[in-house]
Coordinates of N, CA and C in Angstrom, one line a residue:
M28 N -40.3 5.0 9.1 CA -39.9 5.2 7.8 C -38.7 6.1 7.6
P29 N -38.6 7.2 8.3 CA -37.4 8.0 8.1 C -36.1 7.3 8.5
R30 N -36.1 6.4 9.5 CA -34.9 5.7 9.8 C -34.4 4.8 8.7
I31 N -35.4 4.1 8.0 CA -35.0 3.3 6.9 C -34.4 4.1 5.8
R32 N -35.0 5.3 5.5 CA -34.5 6.1 4.5 C -33.1 6.6 4.8
A33 N -32.9 7.0 6.1 CA -31.5 7.5 6.5 C -30.5 6.4 6.3
A34 N -30.9 5.2 6.7 CA -29.9 4.1 6.5 C -29.6 3.8 5.0
S35 N -30.6 3.9 4.2 CA -30.4 3.7 2.8 C -29.5 4.8 2.2
V36 N -29.7 6.0 2.6 CA -28.9 7.1 2.1 C -27.4 6.9 2.6
A37 N -27.2 6.6 3.8 CA -25.9 6.3 4.3 C -25.2 5.1 3.6
E38 N -26.0 4.1 3.3 CA -25.5 2.9 2.6 C -25.1 3.3 1.2
H39 N -26.0 4.1 0.6 CA -25.7 4.6 -0.8 C -24.4 5.4 -0.8
R40 N -24.2 6.3 0.1 CA -23.0 7.1 0.2 C -21.8 6.3 0.4
S41 N -21.9 5.2 1.3 CA -20.8 4.3 1.5 C -20.4 3.6 0.2
M42 N -21.4 3.1 -0.5 CA -21.2 2.4 -1.8 C -20.5 3.4 -2.8
Q43 N -21.0 4.6 -2.8 CA -20.4 5.6 -3.8 C -18.9 5.9 -3.4
R44 N -18.6 6.0 -2.1 CA -17.3 6.3 -1.6 C -16.4 5.1 -2.0
A45 N -16.9 3.8 -1.8 CA -16.1 2.6 -2.2 C -15.9 2.6 -3.7
A46 N -16.9 3.0 -4.5 CA -16.7 3.0 -5.9 C -15.6 4.0 -6.3
L47 N -15.6 5.2 -5.7 CA -14.6 6.2 -6.0 C -13.2 5.7 -5.6
L48 N -13.1 5.0 -4.5 CA -11.8 4.5 -4.1 C -11.3 3.4 -5.1
D49 N -12.3 2.6 -5.5 CA -11.9 1.5 -6.5 C -11.5 2.2 -7.8
A50 N -12.2 3.2 -8.2 CA -11.8 3.9 -9.4 C -10.4 4.5 -9.3
A51 N -10.2 5.1 -8.1 CA -8.9 5.7 -7.8 C -7.7 4.7 -7.9
R52 N -8.0 3.5 -7.3 CA -7.0 2.4 -7.4 C -6.7 2.1 -8.9
S53 N -7.7 1.9 -9.7 CA -7.5 1.6 -11.1 C -6.7 2.7 -11.8
L54 N -7.1 3.9 -11.6 CA -6.5 5.1 -12.3 C -5.0 5.1 -11.9
L55 N -4.7 5.0 -10.6 CA -3.3 5.0 -10.1 C -2.5 3.9 -10.7
S56 N -3.1 2.7 -10.7 CA -2.3 1.5 -11.2 C -2.1 1.6 -12.7
E57 N -3.0 2.2 -13.4 CA -2.9 2.2 -14.9 C -2.0 3.4 -15.3
G58 N -2.1 4.5 -14.7 CA -1.5 5.7 -15.2 C -0.7 6.6 -14.2
G59 N -0.5 6.1 -13.0 CA 0.2 6.8 -12.0 C -0.7 8.0 -11.5
T60 N 0.0 8.9 -10.7 CA -0.7 9.9 -10.0 C -1.3 11.0 -11.0
E61 N -0.7 11.1 -12.2 CA -1.2 12.1 -13.2 C -2.6 11.6 -13.6
A62 N -2.9 10.4 -13.6 CA -4.2 9.8 -14.0 C -5.3 10.1 -13.0
L63 N -4.9 10.3 -11.8 CA -5.9 10.5 -10.7 C -6.4 11.9 -10.7
T64 N -7.5 12.2 -11.4 CA -8.1 13.5 -11.5 C -9.5 13.3 -11.1
F65 N -10.2 14.4 -10.7 CA -11.6 14.3 -10.4 C -12.4 14.1 -11.6
P66 N -12.1 14.7 -12.7 CA -12.9 14.3 -14.0 C -12.8 12.8 -14.3
A67 N -11.6 12.3 -14.1 CA -11.4 10.8 -14.4 C -12.2 10.0 -13.4
L68 N -12.2 10.4 -12.1 CA -13.0 9.7 -11.1 C -14.5 9.7 -11.4
A69 N -14.9 10.9 -11.8 CA -16.3 11.1 -12.2 C -16.7 10.2 -13.3
E70 N -15.8 10.2 -14.4 CA -16.1 9.4 -15.5 C -16.2 7.9 -15.2
R71 N -15.2 7.4 -14.4 CA -15.2 6.0 -14.0 C -16.4 5.6 -13.2
T72 N -16.9 6.5 -12.4 CA -18.0 6.1 -11.5 C -19.3 6.5 -12.0
G73 N -19.4 7.3 -13.0 CA -20.7 7.8 -13.5 C -21.2 9.0 -12.7
L74 N -20.4 9.5 -11.8 CA -20.9 10.6 -11.0 C -20.5 12.0 -11.7
A75 N -21.2 13.0 -11.3 CA -20.8 14.3 -11.8 C -19.6 14.7 -11.0
R76 N -18.8 15.6 -11.7 CA -17.5 16.0 -11.0 C -17.8 16.7 -9.7
S77 N -18.9 17.5 -9.6 CA -19.2 18.1 -8.4 C -19.6 17.1 -7.3
S78 N -20.1 16.0 -7.7 CA -20.4 14.9 -6.7 C -19.2 14.3 -6.1
V79 N -18.1 14.2 -6.9 CA -16.8 13.7 -6.4 C -16.3 14.6 -5.2
Y80 N -16.5 15.9 -5.4 CA -16.1 16.8 -4.3 C -16.9 16.7 -3.1
E81 N -18.1 16.1 -3.1 CA -18.8 15.9 -1.9 C -18.2 14.8 -1.1
Y82 N -17.4 13.9 -1.7 CA -16.8 12.8 -1.0 C -15.3 13.2 -0.6
F83 N -14.6 13.8 -1.5 CA -13.2 14.2 -1.3 C -12.9 15.6 -1.6
R84 N -12.2 16.3 -0.8 CA -12.0 17.7 -1.1 C -10.8 17.9 -2.0
S85 N -9.9 16.9 -2.1 CA -8.7 17.0 -3.0 C -8.2 15.6 -3.3
R86 N -7.2 15.6 -4.3 CA -6.6 14.3 -4.6 C -5.9 13.8 -3.4
A87 N -5.3 14.7 -2.6 CA -4.6 14.2 -1.4 C -5.6 13.5 -0.4
A88 N -6.8 14.0 -0.4 CA -7.8 13.3 0.5 C -8.1 11.9 0.0
V89 N -8.2 11.8 -1.3 CA -8.4 10.4 -1.9 C -7.2 9.5 -1.5
V90 N -6.0 10.1 -1.6 CA -4.8 9.3 -1.3 C -4.8 8.9 0.2
E91 N -5.1 9.8 1.0 CA -5.2 9.5 2.5 C -6.2 8.4 2.8
E92 N -7.3 8.5 2.1 CA -8.3 7.4 2.3 C -7.9 6.1 1.8
L93 N -7.2 6.1 0.6 CA -6.7 4.8 0.1 C -5.6 4.2 1.1
C94 N -4.8 5.1 1.6 CA -3.8 4.6 2.6 C -4.5 4.0 3.8
A95 N -5.5 4.7 4.3 CA -6.2 4.3 5.5 C -6.9 2.9 5.3
V96 N -7.4 2.7 4.1 CA -8.1 1.5 3.7 C -7.2 0.3 3.3
D97 N -6.2 0.6 2.5 CA -5.4 -0.4 1.8 C -4.2 -0.9 2.6
F98 N -3.5 0.1 3.3 CA -2.3 -0.3 4.0 C -2.6 -1.4 5.1
P99 N -3.6 -1.2 5.9 CA -3.9 -2.2 6.9 C -4.2 -3.6 6.3
V100 N -4.8 -3.7 5.2 CA -5.0 -5.0 4.5 C -3.7 -5.6 4.1
W101 N -2.8 -4.8 3.5 CA -1.5 -5.3 3.1 C -0.8 -5.8 4.4
A102 N -0.7 -4.9 5.4 CA 0.0 -5.3 6.6 C -0.5 -6.6 7.2
A103 N -1.8 -6.8 7.2 CA -2.4 -8.0 7.7 C -1.9 -9.2 6.9
E104 N -1.8 -9.0 5.6 CA -1.3 -10.2 4.7 C 0.1 -10.5 5.0
V105 N 1.0 -9.4 5.2 CA 2.4 -9.7 5.5 C 2.5 -10.3 6.9
E106 N 1.7 -9.8 7.9 CA 1.7 -10.4 9.2 C 1.3 -11.8 9.2
A107 N 0.3 -12.1 8.5 CA -0.2 -13.5 8.4 C 0.9 -14.4 7.8
A108 N 1.6 -14.0 6.8 CA 2.7 -14.8 6.2 C 3.8 -15.0 7.2
M109 N 4.1 -14.0 8.0 CA 5.1 -14.1 9.0 C 4.7 -15.0 10.1
A110 N 3.4 -15.0 10.5 CA 2.9 -15.9 11.6 C 3.0 -17.3 11.2
L111 N 3.0 -17.7 10.0 CA 3.1 -19.1 9.5 C 4.6 -19.5 9.5
A112 N 5.5 -18.6 9.6 CA 6.9 -18.9 9.5 C 7.4 -19.3 10.9
D113 N 8.4 -20.3 10.9 CA 8.9 -20.8 12.1 C 10.4 -20.3 12.3
G114 N 10.6 -19.4 13.2 CA 11.9 -18.9 13.5 C 12.1 -17.5 12.9
A115 N 13.1 -16.8 13.4 CA 13.3 -15.4 13.0 C 13.7 -15.3 11.6
E116 N 14.6 -16.1 11.1 CA 15.0 -16.0 9.7 C 13.9 -16.3 8.7
A117 N 13.1 -17.3 9.1 CA 11.9 -17.6 8.2 C 10.9 -16.5 8.2
K118 N 10.8 -15.8 9.4 CA 9.8 -14.7 9.4 C 10.4 -13.5 8.5
L119 N 11.7 -13.3 8.6 CA 12.3 -12.3 7.7 C 12.0 -12.6 6.3
E120 N 12.3 -13.9 5.9 CA 12.0 -14.3 4.5 C 10.6 -14.1 4.1
A121 N 9.7 -14.5 5.0 CA 8.2 -14.3 4.7 C 7.9 -12.8 4.5
Y122 N 8.5 -12.0 5.3 CA 8.3 -10.5 5.3 C 8.6 -10.0 3.9
V123 N 9.8 -10.4 3.4 CA 10.3 -9.9 2.1 C 9.4 -10.5 1.0
R124 N 9.3 -11.8 1.0 CA 8.5 -12.5 -0.1 C 7.1 -12.0 -0.2
K125 N 6.4 -11.9 0.9 CA 5.0 -11.5 0.9 C 4.9 -10.1 0.3
Q126 N 5.7 -9.2 0.7 CA 5.6 -7.8 0.1 C 5.9 -7.8 -1.4
L127 N 6.8 -8.6 -1.8 CA 7.1 -8.7 -3.3 C 6.0 -9.4 -4.0
E128 N 5.4 -10.4 -3.4 CA 4.3 -11.1 -4.0 C 3.1 -10.1 -4.2
L129 N 2.9 -9.2 -3.3 CA 1.8 -8.2 -3.4 C 2.0 -7.1 -4.4
V130 N 3.2 -7.1 -5.0 CA 3.4 -6.0 -6.0 C 2.4 -6.1 -7.2
G131 N 2.0 -7.3 -7.6 CA 1.0 -7.4 -8.7 C -0.4 -7.0 -8.3
D132 N -0.6 -6.9 -7.0 CA -2.0 -6.6 -6.5 C -2.2 -5.1 -6.8
R133 N -3.4 -4.8 -7.3 CA -3.8 -3.5 -7.7 C -3.7 -2.5 -6.6
R134 N -4.0 -2.9 -5.3 CA -3.9 -2.0 -4.2 C -2.5 -1.6 -4.0
H135 N -1.6 -2.5 -4.2 CA -0.1 -2.2 -4.1 C 0.3 -1.3 -5.1
R136 N 0.0 -1.5 -6.4 CA 0.4 -0.6 -7.5 C -0.1 0.8 -7.2
A137 N -1.3 0.9 -6.7 CA -1.9 2.2 -6.4 C -1.0 2.9 -5.3
V138 N -0.7 2.2 -4.3 CA 0.0 2.8 -3.2 C 1.5 3.2 -3.6
V139 N 2.1 2.3 -4.5 CA 3.4 2.7 -5.0 C 3.3 3.9 -5.8
A140 N 2.3 4.1 -6.7 CA 2.1 5.3 -7.5 C 1.9 6.5 -6.6
I141 N 1.2 6.3 -5.5 CA 0.9 7.4 -4.5 C 2.3 7.8 -3.9
S142 N 3.0 6.8 -3.5 CA 4.3 7.1 -2.8 C 5.2 7.9 -3.6
A143 N 5.2 7.8 -4.9 CA 6.1 8.5 -5.8 C 5.6 9.9 -6.2
S144 N 4.5 10.3 -5.7 CA 3.9 11.5 -6.2 C 4.1 12.7 -5.2
E145 N 3.8 13.9 -5.7 CA 3.8 15.1 -4.9 C 2.5 15.1 -4.0
L146 N 2.7 15.0 -2.7 CA 1.5 14.9 -1.8 C 1.7 16.0 -0.7
D147 N 0.6 16.3 -0.1 CA 0.7 17.2 1.0 C 1.2 16.5 2.2
A148 N 1.5 17.3 3.2 CA 2.2 16.7 4.4 C 1.3 15.7 5.1
G149 N 0.0 15.9 5.1 CA -0.9 14.9 5.8 C -0.8 13.5 5.1
A150 N -0.9 13.6 3.8 CA -0.8 12.3 3.0 C 0.5 11.6 3.2
R151 N 1.6 12.4 3.1 CA 2.9 11.8 3.3 C 3.1 11.2 4.7
E152 N 2.5 11.8 5.7 CA 2.6 11.3 7.1 C 1.9 10.0 7.2
K153 N 0.7 9.9 6.5 CA -0.1 8.6 6.6 C 0.8 7.5 5.9
I154 N 1.4 7.8 4.8 CA 2.3 6.8 4.2 C 3.4 6.4 5.1
R155 N 4.1 7.4 5.7 CA 5.2 7.1 6.6 C 4.7 6.2 7.8
A156 N 3.6 6.6 8.3 CA 3.1 5.8 9.5 C 2.7 4.4 9.1
A157 N 2.2 4.2 7.9 CA 1.8 2.9 7.4 C 3.1 2.1 7.2
H158 N 4.1 2.7 6.6 CA 5.4 2.0 6.4 C 6.1 1.7 7.8
G159 N 5.9 2.6 8.7 CA 6.4 2.3 10.1 C 5.8 1.1 10.7
G160 N 4.5 0.9 10.4 CA 3.8 -0.3 10.9 C 4.4 -1.6 10.3
L161 N 4.7 -1.5 9.0 CA 5.4 -2.7 8.4 C 6.7 -3.0 9.0
I162 N 7.5 -1.9 9.2 CA 8.8 -2.1 9.7 C 8.8 -2.6 11.1
A163 N 7.8 -2.2 11.9 CA 7.7 -2.7 13.3 C 7.5 -4.2 13.4
M164 N 6.9 -4.7 12.3 CA 6.6 -6.2 12.3 C 7.9 -7.0 12.3
I165 N 8.9 -6.5 11.8 CA 10.1 -7.3 11.6 C 11.2 -7.0 12.7
V166 N 11.0 -5.9 13.5 CA 12.0 -5.5 14.5 C 12.3 -6.6 15.5
E167 N 11.2 -7.3 16.0 CA 11.4 -8.4 17.0 C 12.2 -9.5 16.4
A168 N 11.9 -9.9 15.2 CA 12.7 -11.0 14.5 C 14.2 -10.6 14.4
L169 N 14.4 -9.4 14.0 CA 15.8 -8.9 13.9 C 16.5 -8.9 15.3
G170 N 15.8 -8.5 16.3 CA 16.3 -8.5 17.6 C 16.7 -10.0 18.0
D171 N 15.8 -10.9 17.7 CA 16.0 -12.3 18.0 C 17.3 -12.8 17.2
L172 N 17.6 -12.2 16.1 CA 18.8 -12.6 15.4 C 20.1 -12.0 15.9
G173 N 19.9 -11.2 17.0 CA 21.1 -10.6 17.6 C 21.5 -9.2 17.2
H174 N 20.6 -8.5 16.4 CA 21.0 -7.2 16.0 C 21.0 -6.2 17.2
D175 N 22.0 -5.4 17.3 CA 22.1 -4.4 18.4 C 21.1 -3.3 18.1
Q176 N 20.9 -3.0 16.9 CA 19.9 -1.9 16.5 C 18.9 -2.5 15.5
P177 N 17.9 -3.3 16.1 CA 17.0 -3.9 15.2 C 16.1 -3.0 14.4
R178 N 15.8 -1.8 15.0 CA 14.9 -0.9 14.2 C 15.7 -0.3 13.0
L179 N 16.9 0.0 13.2 CA 17.7 0.5 12.0 C 17.8 -0.6 11.0
A180 N 18.1 -1.8 11.5 CA 18.2 -3.0 10.5 C 16.9 -3.2 9.8
A181 N 15.8 -3.0 10.5 CA 14.5 -3.2 9.8 C 14.3 -2.1 8.8
M182 N 14.7 -0.9 9.1 CA 14.5 0.2 8.1 C 15.4 -0.1 6.8
L183 N 16.6 -0.5 7.1 CA 17.5 -0.9 5.9 C 16.9 -2.0 5.1
L184 N 16.4 -3.0 5.8 CA 15.8 -4.2 5.2 C 14.6 -3.7 4.3
Q185 N 13.8 -2.8 4.8 CA 12.7 -2.3 4.1 C 13.2 -1.5 2.8
G186 N 14.3 -0.9 2.9 CA 14.9 -0.3 1.8 C 15.2 -1.3 0.7
V187 N 15.7 -2.5 1.0 CA 15.9 -3.5 0.0 C 14.6 -3.9 -0.6
V188 N 13.6 -4.1 0.2 CA 12.3 -4.5 -0.3 C 11.7 -3.4 -1.2
D189 N 11.9 -2.1 -0.8 CA 11.4 -1.0 -1.7 C 12.1 -0.9 -3.0
A190 N 13.4 -1.2 -3.0 CA 14.2 -1.2 -4.2 C 13.7 -2.3 -5.1
A191 N 13.5 -3.5 -4.6 CA 13.0 -4.6 -5.3 C 11.6 -4.3 -5.9
V192 N 10.7 -3.7 -5.1 CA 9.4 -3.3 -5.6 C 9.5 -2.4 -6.8
R193 N 10.4 -1.4 -6.7 CA 10.5 -0.4 -7.8 C 11.0 -1.1 -9.0
R194 N 12.0 -2.1 -8.8 CA 12.5 -2.8 -10.0 C 11.4 -3.6 -10.7
I195 N 10.6 -4.3 -9.9 CA 9.5 -5.1 -10.4 C 8.5 -4.2 -11.1
E196 N 8.2 -3.1 -10.5 CA 7.2 -2.1 -11.0 C 7.6 -1.5 -12.3
L197 N 8.9 -1.3 -12.5 CA 9.5 -0.7 -13.7 C 9.5 -1.7 -14.9
G198 N 9.2 -2.9 -14.6 CA 9.2 -3.9 -15.7 C 10.7 -4.2 -16.1
A199 N 11.5 -4.3 -15.1 CA 13.0 -4.6 -15.3 C 13.2 -5.8 -16.2
A200 N 14.4 -5.8 -16.7 CA 14.8 -7.0 -17.6 C 14.7 -8.3 -16.9
E201 N 15.0 -8.3 -15.6 CA 14.9 -9.5 -14.8 C 13.5 -9.9 -14.5
H202 N 13.2 -11.2 -14.5 CA 11.9 -11.7 -14.1 C 11.6 -11.3 -12.7
P203 N 10.4 -11.0 -12.3 CA 10.1 -10.7 -10.9 C 10.5 -11.8 -9.9
D204 N 10.5 -13.1 -10.3 CA 11.0 -14.1 -9.4 C 12.5 -14.0 -9.1
T205 N 13.2 -13.6 -10.2 CA 14.7 -13.4 -10.0 C 14.9 -12.2 -9.0
I206 N 14.2 -11.2 -9.2 CA 14.3 -10.0 -8.3 C 14.0 -10.4 -6.9
T207 N 12.9 -11.2 -6.7 CA 12.5 -11.6 -5.4 C 13.6 -12.5 -4.7
E208 N 14.1 -13.4 -5.5 CA 15.2 -14.3 -4.9 C 16.4 -13.5 -4.5
A209 N 16.8 -12.5 -5.4 CA 17.9 -11.7 -5.0 C 17.7 -10.9 -3.8
A210 N 16.5 -10.3 -3.7 CA 16.1 -9.5 -2.5 C 16.1 -10.4 -1.2
V211 N 15.5 -11.6 -1.3 CA 15.5 -12.5 -0.1 C 17.0 -12.9 0.2
S212 N 17.8 -13.2 -0.7 CA 19.1 -13.6 -0.5 C 19.9 -12.4 0.2
M213 N 19.8 -11.2 -0.4 CA 20.4 -10.1 0.2 C 20.0 -9.8 1.6
A214 N 18.7 -9.9 1.8 CA 18.1 -9.7 3.2 C 18.7 -10.7 4.2
L215 N 18.7 -11.9 3.8 CA 19.1 -13.0 4.7 C 20.6 -12.9 5.0
R216 N 21.4 -12.6 4.0 CA 22.8 -12.4 4.2 C 23.1 -11.2 5.0
G217 N 22.4 -10.2 4.7 CA 22.6 -8.9 5.5 C 22.3 -9.0 6.9
V218 N 21.2 -9.7 7.3 CA 20.9 -9.9 8.7 C 21.8 -10.8 9.4
R219 N 22.4 -11.7 8.7 CA 23.4 -12.6 9.3 C 24.7 -11.9 9.6
G220 N 25.0 -10.9 8.8 CA 26.3 -10.2 8.9 C 26.3 -9.2 10.0

């Protein structure tokens, strides 16, 4: 009987942690980092504020957990889109398009909000490492296109994607499809040059 109870306690804690992360995603996507507070997390999940501290010691810990959970999912989606593409240019286009397609995803909005905030060094390092994983995906394709410095080209390409993401997130005058097409065009012309 004690084993069953221990399993149910662990399962309950896991569900509570997932609920807190889901609430954090919602808060970040709705109101940015200012909205991510422990009282707001407690209210969204029905937990006492002190219970939130049992799961996370700080906002930065929530952010680190979101990065650890959400970035790999995103990266897998980008990688899957690239795997379906035939040839280096098509992979590059898929890389840009898929990231911009994911802008509307709540996980993406949360991570964008996180990236713009004041974070401790540990959280910033997790974000940098996750972005590094994205960049690594496109280095080989850029090498196949003949770039002498494919890693540098990949970082610059990601800069174009990041700028397009910010433009879409800001609700720019241009339609998101227009921004996407401009980013893809700029990326493809840039890698050919």
